[in-house]
Amino acid sequence: MHELIDSTEPAIGSLAEARAAIDEIDAALAVLLERRTAIAGQVQRLKPVGGFAGRNREREHEIVMAMAAKAPSLGPERLAKIMNAVIEAGLEVAEQRRAARDGS
Ligand SMILES: O=C(O)C(=O)C[C@]1(C(=O)O)C=C[C@@H](O)C=C1
């Protein structure tokens, strides 16, 4: 994982090598997204009002700003779009699971 987040990228010599590096990063992202989805689902169960109804835009803004400090090339506007998609996907999964549990 460390080499994945090291900003001093080694020189990439070919398209195949570049795509292999992207595949490795995307595999790590997928694992992190799966973990995030699981934990965000637990958060929905802990909140007095979970799911889309309990959406907290202030917390989402904090998440984006913290990420923007670590990803300056993307910046807050693009990260907000990315994280909106990630957060909404997590809420959808949580709501689907809740519906399956409630039998509704
Ligand atoms: O922190 C919360 O309150 C959550 O519900 C988690 C989460 C997230 O996925 O990070 C999801 C929805 C909220 O709008 C904000 C953040």
mmCIF file of C-alpha atoms and ligand atoms in Angstrom:
data_model
loop_
_atom_site.group_PDB
_atom_site.id
_atom_site.type_symbol
_atom_site.label_atom_id
_atom_site.label_comp_id
_atom_site.label_asym_id
_atom_site.label_seq_id
_atom_site.Cartn_x
_atom_site.Cartn_y
_atom_site.Cartn_z
ATOM 1 C CA MET A 1 0.000 0.000 0.000
ATOM 2 C CA HIS A 2 2.838 2.363 0.820
ATOM 3 C CA GLU A 3 4.178 2.393 -2.704
ATOM 4 C CA LEU A 4 0.635 3.103 -3.904
ATOM 5 C CA ILE A 5 0.449 6.354 -1.978
ATOM 6 C CA ASP A 6 4.045 7.472 -2.437
ATOM 7 C CA SER A 7 3.877 10.608 -4.578
ATOM 8 C CA THR A 8 7.422 10.073 -5.896
ATOM 9 C CA GLU A 9 6.206 7.730 -8.629
ATOM 10 C CA PRO A 10 8.888 5.695 -10.360
ATOM 11 C CA ALA A 11 9.222 6.454 -14.083
ATOM 12 C CA ILE A 12 6.782 4.444 -16.199
ATOM 13 C CA GLY A 13 8.203 3.292 -19.530
ATOM 14 C CA SER A 14 5.251 1.920 -21.483
ATOM 15 C CA LEU A 15 1.473 1.995 -21.841
ATOM 16 C CA ALA A 16 1.223 -1.583 -20.522
ATOM 17 C CA GLU A 17 3.261 -0.639 -17.463
ATOM 18 C CA ALA A 18 1.134 2.452 -16.856
ATOM 19 C CA ARG A 19 -2.083 0.396 -17.141
ATOM 20 C CA ALA A 20 -0.691 -2.255 -14.803
ATOM 21 C CA ALA A 21 0.036 0.510 -12.262
ATOM 22 C CA ILE A 22 -3.520 1.845 -12.663
ATOM 23 C CA ASP A 23 -4.970 -1.677 -12.238
ATOM 24 C CA GLU A 24 -3.048 -2.038 -8.985
ATOM 25 C CA ILE A 25 -4.313 1.297 -7.694
ATOM 26 C CA ASP A 26 -7.897 0.500 -8.727
ATOM 27 C CA ALA A 27 -7.694 -2.873 -6.943
ATOM 28 C CA ALA A 28 -6.628 -1.075 -3.760
ATOM 29 C CA LEU A 29 -9.395 1.508 -4.243
ATOM 30 C CA ALA A 30 -11.967 -1.292 -4.614
ATOM 31 C CA VAL A 31 -10.855 -2.863 -1.323
ATOM 32 C CA LEU A 32 -11.015 0.519 0.418
ATOM 33 C CA LEU A 33 -14.439 1.286 -1.069
ATOM 34 C CA GLU A 34 -15.768 -2.082 0.107
ATOM 35 C CA ARG A 35 -14.477 -1.358 3.632
ATOM 36 C CA ARG A 36 -15.857 2.170 3.565
ATOM 37 C CA THR A 37 -19.264 0.867 2.478
ATOM 38 C CA ALA A 38 -19.316 -1.612 5.378
ATOM 39 C CA ILE A 39 -18.383 1.019 7.953
ATOM 40 C CA ALA A 40 -20.723 3.669 6.507
ATOM 41 C CA GLY A 41 -23.471 1.027 6.789
ATOM 42 C CA GLN A 42 -22.700 0.602 10.486
ATOM 43 C CA VAL A 43 -22.837 4.394 10.904
ATOM 44 C CA GLN A 44 -26.392 4.386 9.474
ATOM 45 C CA ARG A 45 -27.436 1.873 12.134
ATOM 46 C CA LEU A 46 -25.873 3.987 14.918
ATOM 47 C CA LYS A 47 -27.452 7.293 13.915
ATOM 48 C CA PRO A 48 -30.855 8.297 15.288
ATOM 49 C CA VAL A 49 -31.938 8.828 11.651
ATOM 50 C CA GLY A 50 -29.936 6.782 9.175
ATOM 51 C CA GLY A 51 -29.909 6.513 5.383
ATOM 52 C CA PHE A 52 -30.661 9.331 2.960
ATOM 53 C CA ALA A 53 -33.056 10.891 5.503
ATOM 54 C CA GLY A 54 -30.175 11.443 7.942
ATOM 55 C CA ARG A 55 -27.775 12.911 5.431
ATOM 56 C CA ASN A 56 -25.266 15.323 6.994
ATOM 57 C CA ARG A 57 -23.896 17.811 4.450
ATOM 58 C CA GLU A 58 -21.592 19.453 7.005
ATOM 59 C CA ARG A 59 -19.848 16.136 7.682
ATOM 60 C CA GLU A 60 -19.600 15.492 3.924
ATOM 61 C CA HIS A 61 -17.976 18.911 3.466
ATOM 62 C CA GLU A 62 -15.446 18.108 6.201
ATOM 63 C CA ILE A 63 -14.606 14.818 4.469
ATOM 64 C CA VAL A 64 -14.065 16.582 1.135
ATOM 65 C CA MET A 65 -11.893 19.329 2.647
ATOM 66 C CA ALA A 66 -9.730 16.803 4.503
ATOM 67 C CA MET A 67 -9.276 14.863 1.272
ATOM 68 C CA ALA A 68 -8.519 18.026 -0.729
ATOM 69 C CA ALA A 69 -5.564 18.689 1.570
ATOM 70 C CA LYS A 70 -4.162 15.289 0.541
ATOM 71 C CA ALA A 71 -5.197 15.434 -3.129
ATOM 72 C CA PRO A 72 -4.431 19.008 -4.246
ATOM 73 C CA SER A 73 -4.453 18.140 -7.969
ATOM 74 C CA LEU A 74 -8.085 17.098 -7.759
ATOM 75 C CA GLY A 75 -9.160 19.921 -5.440
ATOM 76 C CA PRO A 76 -12.430 20.283 -3.478
ATOM 77 C CA GLU A 77 -14.828 20.621 -6.427
ATOM 78 C CA ARG A 78 -13.838 17.389 -8.164
ATOM 79 C CA LEU A 79 -13.454 15.557 -4.870
ATOM 80 C CA ALA A 80 -16.965 16.674 -3.872
ATOM 81 C CA LYS A 81 -18.328 14.987 -7.023
ATOM 82 C CA ILE A 82 -16.329 11.818 -6.372
ATOM 83 C CA MET A 83 -17.282 11.636 -2.703
ATOM 84 C CA ASN A 84 -20.925 12.428 -3.423
ATOM 85 C CA ALA A 85 -21.017 9.322 -5.647
ATOM 86 C CA VAL A 86 -19.177 7.232 -3.024
ATOM 87 C CA ILE A 87 -21.415 8.412 -0.169
ATOM 88 C CA GLU A 88 -24.636 7.924 -2.152
ATOM 89 C CA ALA A 89 -23.543 4.410 -3.170
ATOM 90 C CA GLY A 90 -22.898 3.616 0.504
ATOM 91 C CA LEU A 91 -26.305 4.975 1.526
ATOM 92 C CA GLU A 92 -27.997 2.922 -1.215
ATOM 93 C CA VAL A 93 -26.309 -0.265 0.008
ATOM 94 C CA ALA A 94 -27.261 0.546 3.622
ATOM 95 C CA GLU A 95 -30.894 1.192 2.654
ATOM 96 C CA GLN A 96 -31.046 -1.997 0.583
ATOM 97 C CA ARG A 97 -29.703 -3.994 3.527
ATOM 98 C CA ARG A 98 -32.123 -2.349 5.923
ATOM 99 C CA ALA A 99 -35.021 -3.170 3.609
ATOM 100 C CA ALA A 100 -33.833 -6.797 3.399
ATOM 101 C CA ARG A 101 -33.619 -6.983 7.218
ATOM 102 C CA ASP A 102 -37.025 -5.360 7.705
ATOM 103 C CA GLY A 103 -38.529 -7.531 4.989
ATOM 104 C CA SER A 104 -39.903 -4.466 3.222
HETATM 105 O O1 LIG B 1 -21.053 10.403 9.135
HETATM 106 C C1 LIG B 1 -22.253 10.193 8.928
HETATM 107 O O2 LIG B 1 -23.137 10.785 9.558
HETATM 108 C C2 LIG B 1 -22.666 9.243 7.907
HETATM 109 O O3 LIG B 1 -23.840 8.952 7.761
HETATM 110 C C3 LIG B 1 -21.629 8.664 6.983
HETATM 111 C C4 LIG B 1 -21.563 9.422 5.666
HETATM 112 C C5 LIG B 1 -20.370 8.818 4.873
HETATM 113 O O4 LIG B 1 -20.590 7.901 4.073
HETATM 114 O O5 LIG B 1 -19.243 9.244 5.150
HETATM 115 C C6 LIG B 1 -22.839 9.216 4.928
HETATM 116 C C7 LIG B 1 -23.825 10.146 4.896
HETATM 117 C C8 LIG B 1 -23.700 11.459 5.548
HETATM 118 O O6 LIG B 1 -24.292 12.453 4.785
HETATM 119 C C9 LIG B 1 -22.300 11.781 5.896
HETATM 120 C C10 LIG B 1 -21.312 10.865 5.918
#
